[in-house]
Each structure stands twice: as C-alpha cells, then as structure tokens.
Short mmCIF file of C-alpha atoms and ligand atoms in Angstrom, two decimals:
data_model
loop_
_atom_site.label_atom_id
_atom_site.label_comp_id
_atom_site.label_asym_id
_atom_site.label_seq_id
_atom_site.Cartn_x
_atom_site.Cartn_y
_atom_site.Cartn_z
CA UNK A 1 -10.68 -6.90 -20.15
CA UNK A 2 -8.31 -5.82 -17.08
CA UNK A 3 -6.70 -2.02 -17.22
CA UNK A 4 -3.41 -1.97 -15.48
CA UNK A 5 -2.98 1.23 -13.07
CA UNK A 6 0.52 1.72 -11.68
CA UNK A 7 0.27 3.50 -8.23
CA UNK A 8 2.43 6.99 -8.54
CA UNK A 9 5.16 5.24 -6.35
CA UNK A 10 5.33 1.64 -8.30
CA UNK A 11 5.18 3.57 -11.23
CA UNK A 12 8.86 5.81 -9.81
CA UNK A 13 10.28 1.93 -8.80
CA UNK A 14 9.88 0.65 -12.22
CA UNK A 15 10.46 3.51 -14.45
CA UNK A 16 13.82 3.99 -12.36
CA UNK A 17 16.97 1.52 -13.15
CA UNK A 18 15.78 0.10 -10.41
CA UNK A 19 18.58 0.50 -7.24
CA UNK A 20 18.41 4.18 -8.22
CA UNK A 21 14.58 4.97 -7.46
CA UNK A 22 14.96 4.90 -3.48
CA UNK A 23 17.56 7.57 -3.39
CA UNK A 24 16.28 9.60 -5.95
CA UNK A 25 12.57 9.59 -4.66
CA UNK A 26 11.58 13.01 -3.05
CA UNK A 27 12.03 11.56 0.75
CA UNK A 28 14.26 7.84 1.04
CA UNK A 29 12.17 5.37 2.94
CA UNK A 30 12.71 5.83 6.54
CA UNK A 31 12.70 2.54 7.78
CA UNK A 32 12.06 3.50 11.46
CA UNK A 33 8.53 5.13 10.28
CA UNK A 34 7.98 2.26 8.28
CA UNK A 35 8.98 -0.20 10.91
CA UNK A 36 6.64 1.04 13.35
CA UNK A 37 3.98 2.06 11.08
CA UNK A 38 3.81 -2.15 10.20
CA UNK A 39 3.93 -2.70 13.76
CA UNK A 40 0.67 -0.75 14.19
CA UNK A 41 -1.07 -2.68 11.49
CA UNK A 42 0.25 -6.06 13.11
CA UNK A 43 -1.60 -4.49 16.35
CA UNK A 44 -4.80 -3.85 14.38
CA UNK A 45 -5.03 -6.97 12.99
CA UNK A 46 -4.43 -9.13 16.18
CA UNK A 47 -6.68 -6.79 18.08
CA UNK A 48 -9.22 -7.62 15.68
CA UNK A 49 -8.87 -11.19 15.41
CA UNK A 50 -9.00 -11.09 19.55
CA UNK A 51 -12.10 -9.19 19.70
CA UNK A 52 -13.90 -11.08 17.52
CA UNK A 53 -12.30 -15.01 16.82
CA UNK A 54 -10.54 -15.47 20.61
CA UNK A 55 -11.42 -19.34 20.62
CA UNK A 56 -11.00 -20.01 17.35
CA UNK A 57 -8.33 -20.52 15.01
CA UNK A 58 -8.69 -17.55 12.07
CA UNK A 59 -10.85 -14.20 11.94
CA UNK A 60 -13.57 -14.06 9.19
CA UNK A 61 -13.29 -9.89 9.30
CA UNK A 62 -16.21 -9.71 7.57
CA UNK A 63 -18.67 -11.62 9.34
CA UNK A 64 -17.41 -10.64 12.63
CA UNK A 65 -16.54 -13.90 13.70
CA UNK A 66 -13.79 -16.74 13.57
CA UNK A 67 -13.62 -20.40 11.89
CA UNK A 68 -11.55 -23.68 13.44
CA UNK A 69 -9.89 -25.86 11.42
CA UNK A 70 -11.48 -28.97 13.04
CA UNK A 71 -13.58 -29.52 15.48
CA UNK A 72 -12.03 -27.33 18.37
CA UNK A 73 -9.22 -24.65 17.92
CA UNK A 74 -5.43 -25.93 17.80
CA UNK A 75 -5.06 -22.00 18.44
CA UNK A 76 -3.26 -21.40 14.79
CA UNK A 77 -3.50 -17.36 15.05
CA UNK A 78 -2.15 -17.43 18.53
CA UNK A 79 0.72 -19.37 17.62
CA UNK A 80 1.06 -18.07 14.25
CA UNK A 81 1.59 -14.60 16.13
CA UNK A 82 3.53 -15.29 19.19
CA UNK A 83 7.30 -15.08 17.80
CA UNK A 84 6.44 -11.66 15.62
CA UNK A 85 5.07 -10.33 18.66
CA UNK A 86 7.93 -10.76 20.70
CA UNK A 87 10.40 -9.79 17.72
CA UNK A 88 8.23 -6.47 17.74
CA UNK A 89 9.24 -6.06 21.05
CA UNK A 90 5.00 -6.67 22.21
CA UNK A 91 6.81 -8.44 25.65
CA UNK A 92 3.38 -7.98 27.53
CA UNK A 93 0.88 -9.35 24.82
CA UNK A 94 3.55 -12.21 24.04
CA UNK A 95 3.36 -13.00 27.69
CA UNK A 96 -0.41 -13.42 28.12
CA UNK A 97 -0.60 -15.33 24.35
CA UNK A 98 1.88 -17.67 25.81
CA UNK A 99 0.18 -18.16 29.25
CA UNK A 100 -3.00 -18.61 26.86
CA UNK A 101 -1.64 -21.36 24.84
CA UNK A 102 -0.24 -23.15 27.98
CA UNK A 103 -3.09 -22.84 29.65
CA UNK A 104 -5.96 -24.13 26.65
CA UNK A 105 -3.66 -25.91 24.04
CA UNK A 106 -4.50 -29.78 24.03
CA UNK A 107 -3.73 -32.07 20.92
CA UNK A 108 -5.45 -34.59 22.65
CA UNK A 109 -7.98 -34.37 20.14
CA UNK A 110 -9.90 -37.02 18.09
CA UNK A 111 -9.79 -35.90 14.80
CA UNK A 112 -7.70 -35.55 12.11
CA UNK A 113 -5.06 -32.91 10.64
CA UNK A 114 -3.03 -31.79 7.71
CA UNK A 115 0.48 -33.03 8.51
CA UNK A 116 2.04 -30.50 6.67
CA UNK A 117 -0.01 -27.29 7.68
CA UNK A 118 0.35 -28.17 11.43
CA UNK A 119 3.97 -28.41 11.46
CA UNK A 120 4.92 -25.59 9.40
CA UNK A 121 2.24 -23.62 11.41
CA UNK A 122 1.99 -24.93 14.85
CA UNK A 123 5.12 -27.05 15.48
CA UNK A 124 7.24 -24.75 13.96
CA UNK A 125 5.41 -21.59 16.36
CA UNK A 126 6.11 -23.79 19.18
CA UNK A 127 9.57 -24.26 18.16
CA UNK A 128 10.68 -20.67 18.00
CA UNK A 129 8.58 -19.41 20.74
CA UNK A 130 10.29 -21.56 23.11
CA UNK A 131 13.78 -20.62 21.55
CA UNK A 132 13.15 -16.99 22.47
CA UNK A 133 11.47 -17.45 25.75
CA UNK A 134 13.43 -20.42 27.13
CA UNK A 135 9.58 -21.77 28.10
CA UNK A 136 10.06 -25.31 28.71
CA UNK A 137 6.54 -25.87 28.41
CA UNK A 138 6.25 -25.08 24.85
CA UNK A 139 8.98 -27.69 23.98
CA UNK A 140 7.01 -30.20 25.88
CA UNK A 141 3.74 -29.28 24.20
CA UNK A 142 5.64 -30.05 20.79
CA UNK A 143 7.40 -32.89 21.85
CA UNK A 144 3.79 -34.24 22.03
CA UNK A 145 2.62 -33.17 19.00
CA UNK A 146 5.43 -34.45 17.51
CA UNK A 147 4.88 -37.80 18.79
CA UNK A 148 1.43 -37.82 17.62
CA UNK A 149 2.35 -36.66 13.95
CA UNK A 150 5.05 -39.62 13.65
CA UNK A 151 2.62 -42.07 12.52
CA UNK A 152 2.72 -40.35 9.09
CA UNK A 153 5.54 -41.39 8.41
CA UNK A 154 4.51 -45.35 8.64
CA UNK A 155 4.19 -46.22 4.51
CA UNK A 156 5.76 -48.93 2.64
CA UNK A 157 7.77 -45.69 1.44
CA UNK A 158 8.60 -43.88 4.16
CA UNK A 159 6.99 -40.94 2.05
CA UNK A 160 4.71 -38.86 4.77
CA UNK A 161 0.79 -39.83 4.69
CA UNK A 162 -1.04 -36.28 4.24
CA UNK A 163 -3.37 -36.66 7.57
CA UNK A 164 -3.01 -38.31 10.76
CA UNK A 165 -5.77 -38.48 13.90
CA UNK A 166 -4.29 -36.63 16.67
CA UNK A 167 -5.74 -39.37 18.89
CA UNK A 168 -5.53 -42.62 17.51
CA UNK A 169 -2.65 -41.76 15.17
CA UNK A 170 -4.61 -43.40 11.91
CA UNK A 171 -3.49 -42.24 8.84
CA UNK A 172 -5.24 -41.27 5.55
CA UNK A 173 -4.17 -39.72 1.99
CA UNK A 174 -1.96 -41.75 0.11
CA UNK A 175 -1.55 -39.04 -2.70
CA UNK A 176 0.43 -36.13 -1.78
CA UNK A 177 2.54 -33.72 -3.02
CA UNK A 178 6.49 -32.79 -2.36
CA UNK A 179 5.92 -29.98 -0.44
CA UNK A 180 3.97 -31.35 1.98
CA UNK A 181 6.79 -34.22 2.10
CA UNK A 182 9.69 -32.38 1.75
CA UNK A 183 8.52 -29.12 4.07
CA UNK A 184 9.37 -31.28 7.57
CA UNK A 185 12.67 -31.58 8.25
CA UNK A 186 13.16 -28.39 9.68
CA UNK A 187 10.65 -28.84 12.37
CA UNK A 188 11.05 -32.28 13.03
CA UNK A 189 15.12 -31.78 12.75
CA UNK A 190 14.95 -28.98 15.11
CA UNK A 191 12.81 -31.18 17.49
CA UNK A 192 15.46 -33.94 17.77
CA UNK A 193 17.79 -31.69 18.56
CA UNK A 194 16.41 -29.79 21.44
CA UNK A 195 14.74 -33.21 22.82
CA UNK A 196 17.31 -35.40 22.20
CA UNK A 197 15.07 -37.80 19.98
CA UNK A 198 16.45 -38.84 17.04
CA UNK A 199 13.60 -39.68 15.58
CA UNK A 200 11.91 -37.11 14.77
CA UNK A 201 14.72 -36.11 12.53
CA UNK A 202 15.71 -39.71 11.08
CA UNK A 203 11.60 -40.21 9.68
CA UNK A 204 11.76 -36.33 7.88
CA UNK A 205 14.72 -36.60 6.74
CA UNK A 206 14.19 -40.38 4.74
CA UNK A 207 10.74 -38.70 3.48
CA UNK A 208 13.12 -35.87 1.52
CA UNK A 209 15.65 -38.63 0.23
CA UNK A 210 12.91 -40.95 -0.68
CA UNK A 211 10.91 -38.18 -2.49
CA UNK A 212 14.33 -36.75 -4.23
CA UNK A 213 15.30 -40.23 -5.03
CA UNK A 214 12.34 -40.30 -7.29
CA UNK A 215 13.10 -37.67 -9.18
CA UNK A 216 13.30 -37.93 -13.16
CA UNK A 217 16.71 -39.67 -13.57
CA UNK A 218 17.67 -37.56 -17.06
CA UNK A 219 16.23 -33.86 -16.42
CA UNK A 220 16.25 -34.03 -12.02
CA UNK A 221 12.85 -32.44 -11.83
CA UNK A 222 9.64 -33.44 -9.36
CA UNK A 223 6.26 -34.44 -10.12
CA UNK A 224 3.55 -32.53 -8.25
CA UNK A 225 1.56 -35.67 -7.26
CA UNK A 226 2.87 -38.73 -5.47
CA UNK A 227 1.10 -42.42 -4.29
CA UNK A 228 3.55 -42.28 -0.83
CA UNK A 229 2.14 -46.29 -0.35
CA UNK A 230 3.92 -47.32 -4.20
CA UNK A 231 6.10 -44.05 -4.66
CA UNK A 232 5.21 -43.58 -8.37
CA UNK A 233 4.19 -39.99 -9.71
CA UNK A 234 0.68 -39.29 -10.01
CA UNK A 235 1.34 -36.11 -11.93
CA UNK A 236 4.31 -35.64 -13.93
CA UNK A 237 3.67 -31.53 -14.03
CA UNK A 238 6.91 -29.57 -12.50
CA UNK A 239 6.89 -26.14 -11.79
CA UNK A 240 7.79 -24.03 -8.47
CA UNK A 241 4.69 -23.18 -7.14
CA UNK A 242 2.04 -24.50 -4.41
CA UNK A 243 2.49 -28.53 -4.38
CA UNK A 244 6.13 -28.51 -4.66
CA UNK A 245 7.56 -24.88 -3.83
CA UNK A 246 8.67 -25.05 0.09
CA UNK A 247 10.34 -28.55 -0.98
CA UNK A 248 13.24 -26.58 -2.52
CA UNK A 249 13.59 -24.33 -0.22
CA UNK A 250 14.68 -26.87 3.00
CA UNK A 251 16.68 -28.75 1.03
CA UNK A 252 18.45 -25.26 1.04
CA UNK A 253 17.89 -24.42 4.64
CA UNK A 254 18.22 -28.06 6.00
CA UNK A 255 22.14 -28.21 5.09
CA UNK A 256 22.37 -24.94 6.81
CA UNK A 257 20.88 -25.61 9.91
CA UNK A 258 21.76 -28.42 10.53
CA UNK A 259 25.51 -28.91 8.59
CA UNK A 260 23.68 -31.58 6.61
CA UNK A 261 25.87 -31.93 3.08
CA UNK A 262 23.78 -34.44 1.62
CA UNK A 263 20.95 -31.64 1.73
CA UNK A 264 23.52 -29.14 0.24
CA UNK A 265 23.93 -31.99 -2.21
CA UNK A 266 20.33 -32.87 -3.25
CA UNK A 267 20.08 -28.62 -2.96
CA UNK A 268 22.17 -27.77 -5.92
CA UNK A 269 20.89 -30.54 -7.97
CA UNK A 270 17.36 -29.56 -7.42
CA UNK A 271 18.01 -25.88 -7.91
CA UNK A 272 20.31 -26.96 -11.28
CA UNK A 273 17.07 -29.09 -13.28
CA UNK A 274 14.76 -25.67 -12.08
CA UNK A 275 17.38 -23.18 -13.98
CA UNK A 276 17.94 -25.36 -16.27
CA UNK A 277 13.92 -26.34 -17.29
CA UNK A 278 11.96 -23.82 -15.41
CA UNK A 279 13.40 -20.37 -15.90
CA UNK A 280 12.26 -18.67 -18.83
CA UNK A 281 13.86 -15.68 -20.07
CA UNK A 282 11.28 -13.36 -21.99
CA UNK A 283 10.88 -9.97 -23.29
CA UNK A 284 9.52 -8.83 -19.85
CA UNK A 285 12.16 -10.48 -17.70
CA UNK A 286 12.89 -13.56 -15.94
CA UNK A 287 9.77 -15.62 -14.78
CA UNK A 288 10.04 -19.20 -13.61
CA UNK A 289 7.29 -21.67 -15.15
CA UNK A 290 5.46 -25.08 -15.87
CA UNK A 291 7.42 -28.56 -17.55
CA UNK A 292 6.83 -31.82 -18.04
CA UNK A 293 9.48 -33.10 -15.82
CA UNK A 294 10.41 -36.14 -18.02
CA UNK A 295 11.62 -34.13 -20.92
CA UNK A 296 11.66 -30.55 -19.12
CA UNK A 297 9.12 -29.35 -22.34
CA UNK A 298 7.70 -25.85 -21.41
CA UNK A 299 3.59 -26.56 -20.62
CA UNK A 300 2.50 -23.40 -18.93
CA UNK A 301 3.99 -19.66 -18.61
CA UNK A 302 2.39 -19.01 -15.02
CA UNK A 303 3.57 -17.61 -12.32
CA UNK A 304 1.94 -16.29 -8.90
CA UNK A 305 2.16 -14.90 -5.72
CA UNK A 306 3.53 -18.36 -4.28
CA UNK A 307 6.06 -18.76 -6.58
CA UNK A 308 7.39 -15.46 -5.32
CA UNK A 309 9.05 -17.64 -2.69
CA UNK A 310 11.69 -18.50 -4.84
CA UNK A 311 14.00 -14.76 -4.95
CA UNK A 312 14.40 -15.50 -1.10
CA UNK A 313 16.08 -19.06 -1.90
CA UNK A 314 17.97 -18.16 -5.00
CA UNK A 315 19.47 -15.39 -2.95
CA UNK A 316 19.99 -17.75 0.53
CA UNK A 317 22.09 -20.27 -1.97
CA UNK A 318 24.35 -17.80 -3.46
CA UNK A 319 22.54 -16.86 -6.78
CA UNK A 320 21.68 -13.17 -6.60
CA UNK A 321 22.01 -12.71 -10.40
CA UNK A 322 18.28 -14.75 -10.67
CA UNK A 323 17.65 -13.44 -7.74
CA UNK A 324 17.42 -10.31 -8.17
CA UNK A 325 15.79 -10.54 -11.38
CA UNK A 326 12.58 -12.66 -10.47
CA UNK A 327 12.66 -10.20 -7.60
CA UNK A 328 11.96 -7.67 -10.73
CA UNK A 329 9.63 -9.43 -12.54
CA UNK A 330 7.56 -10.34 -9.14
CA UNK A 331 7.53 -6.89 -8.26
CA UNK A 332 5.99 -6.07 -11.81
CA UNK A 333 3.37 -8.83 -11.04
CA UNK A 334 2.06 -6.73 -7.97
CA UNK A 335 2.56 -3.27 -9.55
CA UNK A 336 0.23 -4.39 -12.47
CA UNK A 337 -2.85 -3.74 -10.52
CA UNK A 338 -1.43 -2.55 -6.71
CA UNK A 339 -1.58 -6.22 -5.66
CA UNK A 340 -0.32 -9.49 -6.82
CA UNK A 341 -2.41 -12.28 -8.15
CA UNK A 342 -2.48 -15.44 -7.36
CA UNK A 343 -1.76 -16.46 -11.21
CA UNK A 344 -0.76 -14.26 -14.08
CA UNK A 345 0.30 -16.08 -17.70
CA UNK A 346 3.53 -13.76 -18.09
CA UNK A 347 3.64 -14.11 -21.44
CA UNK A 348 0.48 -12.53 -22.29
CA UNK A 349 1.18 -10.48 -19.21
CA UNK A 350 -2.83 -11.83 -17.96
CA UNK A 351 -4.49 -12.45 -14.98
CA UNK A 352 -5.56 -16.44 -14.76
CA UNK A 353 -6.22 -16.28 -11.30
CA UNK A 354 -7.58 -12.94 -9.71
CA UNK A 355 -7.56 -13.57 -5.75
CA UNK A 356 -5.11 -12.38 -3.03
CA UNK A 357 -4.77 -14.29 -0.18
CA UNK A 358 -2.51 -11.95 2.03
CA UNK A 359 0.44 -14.18 1.13
CA UNK A 360 3.81 -13.21 2.58
CA UNK A 361 6.14 -14.37 -0.25
CA UNK A 362 7.16 -11.41 -2.45
CA UNK A 363 7.72 -9.09 0.92
CA UNK A 364 10.16 -12.43 2.09
CA UNK A 365 11.90 -12.25 -0.88
CA UNK A 366 12.74 -8.49 -0.57
CA UNK A 367 13.71 -8.54 2.88
CA UNK A 368 16.29 -11.75 1.69
CA UNK A 369 17.33 -9.29 -1.04
CA UNK A 370 17.90 -6.20 1.11
CA UNK A 371 20.00 -8.51 3.54
CA UNK A 372 22.33 -9.63 0.92
CA UNK A 373 22.35 -7.08 -0.98
CA UNK A 374 21.41 -3.73 1.12
CA UNK A 375 20.06 -2.20 -2.22
CA UNK A 376 17.68 0.29 -0.63
CA UNK A 377 15.23 -0.42 -3.19
CA UNK A 378 13.71 -3.30 -1.64
CA UNK A 379 12.73 -1.04 1.18
CA UNK A 380 10.87 1.06 -1.31
CA UNK A 381 9.83 -2.23 -2.41
CA UNK A 382 8.46 -3.09 0.97
CA UNK A 383 7.01 0.54 1.71
CA UNK A 384 4.59 0.62 -1.66
CA UNK A 385 3.51 -3.13 -0.61
CA UNK A 386 2.94 -2.50 2.84
CA UNK A 387 0.86 1.18 1.77
CA UNK A 388 -1.27 -1.11 -1.25
CA UNK A 389 -1.82 -4.01 1.67
CA UNK A 390 -3.35 -1.42 3.88
CA UNK A 391 -4.95 0.17 1.04
CA UNK A 392 -6.63 -2.38 -0.70
CA UNK A 393 -6.74 -5.51 2.40
CA UNK A 394 -7.10 -3.64 5.71
CA UNK A 395 -10.95 -3.86 7.01
CA UNK A 396 -12.03 -1.71 10.29
CA UNK A 397 -11.91 -5.44 12.31
CA UNK A 398 -8.06 -6.57 10.70
CA UNK A 399 -7.06 -7.41 7.09
CA UNK A 400 -9.03 -9.76 4.54
CA UNK A 401 -8.21 -11.57 1.38
CA UNK A 402 -8.97 -10.14 -1.75
CA UNK A 403 -11.49 -12.21 -4.19
CA UNK A 404 -9.79 -9.79 -7.45
CA UNK A 405 -7.07 -8.08 -7.11
CA UNK A 406 -8.60 -5.91 -10.40
CA UNK A 407 -11.65 -5.04 -9.03
CA UNK A 408 -10.13 -5.03 -5.11
CA UNK A 409 -13.59 -7.04 -4.07
CA UNK A 410 -12.80 -8.24 -0.47
CA UNK A 411 -13.12 -12.13 0.53
CA UNK A 412 -13.91 -13.00 4.23
CA UNK A 413 -10.83 -14.56 5.81
CA UNK A 414 -7.41 -13.15 7.30
CA UNK A 415 -5.17 -16.17 7.39
CA UNK A 416 -2.80 -17.06 10.31
CA UNK A 417 0.12 -16.72 8.27
CA UNK A 418 -0.70 -13.05 7.26
CA UNK A 419 0.75 -12.38 11.14
CA UNK A 420 3.27 -14.96 10.98
CA UNK A 421 4.82 -14.25 7.73
CA UNK A 422 3.72 -11.37 6.07
CA UNK A 423 3.56 -8.90 8.63
CA UNK A 424 7.01 -10.01 9.83
CA UNK A 425 8.88 -9.78 6.72
CA UNK A 426 7.54 -6.28 6.60
CA UNK A 427 8.84 -5.42 10.29
CA UNK A 428 12.21 -7.22 9.43
CA UNK A 429 12.49 -5.66 6.22
CA UNK A 430 12.25 -2.09 7.86
CA UNK A 431 13.75 -3.31 11.41
CA UNK A 432 16.47 -5.82 10.38
CA UNK A 433 18.53 -5.31 13.58
CA UNK A 434 15.06 -7.16 15.27
CA UNK A 435 16.84 -10.17 14.12
CA UNK A 436 20.26 -11.82 13.74
CA UNK A 437 19.53 -12.79 10.08
CA UNK A 438 22.86 -14.90 9.86
CA UNK A 439 21.95 -16.69 13.16
CA UNK A 440 18.62 -18.36 12.27
CA UNK A 441 16.78 -20.53 9.86
CA UNK A 442 13.15 -19.44 9.32
CA UNK A 443 10.80 -22.36 8.56
CA UNK A 444 8.06 -21.81 6.16
CA UNK A 445 5.64 -20.17 8.08
CA UNK A 446 8.57 -17.43 8.85
CA UNK A 447 9.24 -18.89 12.42
CA UNK A 448 13.04 -18.46 12.97
CA UNK A 449 14.70 -22.06 14.17
CA UNK A 450 18.12 -21.23 15.86
CA UNK A 451 21.38 -23.85 15.83
CA UNK A 452 21.91 -23.93 19.25
CA UNK A 453 23.30 -27.15 18.89
C1 DMJ B 1 2.20 -20.20 4.32
O1 DMJ B 1 1.28 -21.44 5.28
C2 DMJ B 1 3.60 -20.83 4.08
O2 DMJ B 1 4.26 -19.67 3.89
C3 DMJ B 1 3.70 -22.41 2.59
O3 DMJ B 1 4.96 -22.37 2.35
C4 DMJ B 1 3.05 -21.74 1.24
N1 DMJ B 1 1.03 -21.17 1.69
C5 DMJ B 1 1.72 -19.94 3.04
C6 DMJ B 1 1.60 -18.78 2.90
O4 DMJ B 1 1.31 -17.99 1.24
#
C-alpha cells in the first residue's frame, strides 16, 4: 500500500485555487534566483558527466563511470547539452565542448543506430547548435549524418525502418510506431532548408503523410505499432503515451516551422480525435487514457510522465482550456509522491509503473503554459519540481533516475535528455528572456530550431 505525502509547497499549490497560489505564498517565486539555481544544478550534472563519463554517451552516476549506446561513442551527452550551455550563457564551456565535438565526432561507424533517437538527439542537437553559433562544421556533421540515415526511408511504403547501419546503410526493424515514424520532419526538414537538399524534407514529410493516411477512417485515431513494409497496423491500441506522443507534437510544429498547411490540417484532425476519444473527464480532473483505435472504446485509464507533454502541444495549438486542466492533473500526479511515476491509473489514483526517468515533459508543459498565460502558478510549480529533483534525484556525481517514486530508491543512469530538456525547460521557465520563444520551435529533445528561411 503506497502512502501519498505531499510536500508543504505542493500542498499549498493544490489547496489554493490554482493561480492564487503563487501570489499568496509567503514569498513569491523569484525567477532570477531560481534560474541561477537551475544553472548551478546543470553545472553539477555536466561536471559529473565530464569527471566520470568523458568519452561515453551517458553517465552512470552510482557506478561512477559511463556507458555507450553502441561500439563507439556518438557523444550523446555533449551534443544534447551544448545548446543548453549556450542558452545558460556558459560561453567558455560551450566553446570547449563544441571544439571537442568537431574534433572527435565521426559517423563513419560500422554499427546500427535507432533512427528516431539519433535524429532527435544528435541531428537536432547539431542543427540547433549550428544555428546558435554559426559554426558551419556542425552543419557539415549534420549533413553527413542525414545522408547516412536516409536509407531508412527506402521501404515499399515510405514509412521508415527503425534501424540503419551508419556505414553500410543496411536497414532493419520493420515493426515501428507513430512516434518513431512521425518525429523526423523538424530535423530533416530543417536540414533541407539549411543545405538546399530537398530530399530530407521530402522523405520525412512522405513518412508523416503515409502514417496519417493509415488513421482509422471512422475515429481518426492511430494505433501504436505498424509494419513499415505492408503499412498494416500490428497494434490498434491508441493513446498519447510513449510510441505515439511526439507524432502529434511534430504535426503541429511542422505547420509552424515550415508554414505547411497540410501538416496543420493533419494536426487539427489528429487532435480532434484525441480529444474526442482519449480525453477522460473524471472526478479527479481531466486525463487522457487509451482507447481501441477502430471504435474509440476506452481500454485503459493510465497516464504518466511521458503523457505530460500534451499540455504543451494543446497550449501551442491554442487549446488553453484543456492544456491548463491537464497540467493541473499532471501536477497532481507529481505531488502524490513529490516526483511523478512512469504510469498512474488515474481512476484508482494508483501507481502502475513506479520508476522516474528524469523526464522533462511536465516541466516543458509548465514552461509553455507560463509563456501563453503568464500565470505565476506555473513558475511556482516549477519551483516545487526543481526542489523535488534536487531532493530526490541528485547524487554527489550528478543526477540519477529513480526505481520507485514512492520509496525514492535510486537507479543508476543519467539520460542525456536531463541536460538537453529537463534542466533547459526549467531554466527557460525561470529565465524566459534567454530565448525568443515565438521565433523558434523546439524539437522533441528541446533543441530550438529557428526559421531562417
Ligand atoms: C526524450 O528523448 C524525448 O523528449 C522523447 O520525445 C520522449 N522521451 C524522452 C524524454 O522523456
């Protein structure tokens, strides 16, 4: 039996009509102090990575060593962290890191990579850091990587294979999902615009359209697993969690970044189906669960840390009502244990997957809502979450995942997205002037892409 003990600050936020909380607390959140605190935590995590895991993709904070995804590092943490350093004003450290990336990063590697992960982290990271520094060598690296990834699109349907060998171009992985298929257009499209090579945009856009075409004709929902060679669904379970989530994000952002009306129409239609069949109004608030794609019938009432991205997309597309109410639910989920779980049965208010992977989505949504509403309650939420992260996930070597949010037992991994996203969104929430929010679009790894075309 789990007990839910709320921290005093979280309790205050939940008890007050949300919005009044920040004004009524003893001292209103001071953005400058919170931004400086977030930057200090970023430096702590980055220094831990450098000390124990230089030469590896990720830090294992408890083992005090590093780990690679493949036979050789692709410099995952340095690339994911670089634009955060730039936005935090860490010029000297960013210059050093950029020089190291340019010197050591090579994509001439005889191993298979996961197209989606490499695209959002490495391609996205190189492109945004190129735009922030104007260092052409980063664009050359991105172009080289893009060329090596392109064979994924050579399936009979145009839906990309999951894996590709960076040296030989050999592809594998015919069972894919909407997130891995539909979360490529921002990076590949930007690469097209910056290099003048249309092929990147054309292939990624075709993948998106081919996926959309396979939505259920009655409900408009999509499933969670599809065969890229036959184009047939393998799983017709529909939801907004991992494996589907960023498909919706990229439809909306594709419209904004490329002024692409077709993406806009697909986004509108997709979100309509999501709101019609997945939104769940319950006594404990608004949530989004799972439904059968062909009927819209509810199959599961679970929501978790990944799903907490949705308020950001709802706010981005102008649906502030759903966005605000869903963020309140996400924060309720966070406050149950002072850290959110991977999955919660929102009907029973019972945890169904107890881990926490240092995920950013709930803070990302707080950042978007702060930008669109200017309601101080989102900064207050951010303050609670930052303090909880420091309390439960910090180690003397960096930050780490939790195996169980109730017991706070620590795991042994610091995902690169903690530096790319979680701490970046927290910092930008507290110091919004560090970036021109309206002039950029974030990829799903929080790498800002600027429309310069
Ligand atoms: C990140 O790699 C991206 O945000 C992705 O869209 C979802 N998973 C992680 C963060 O949780």
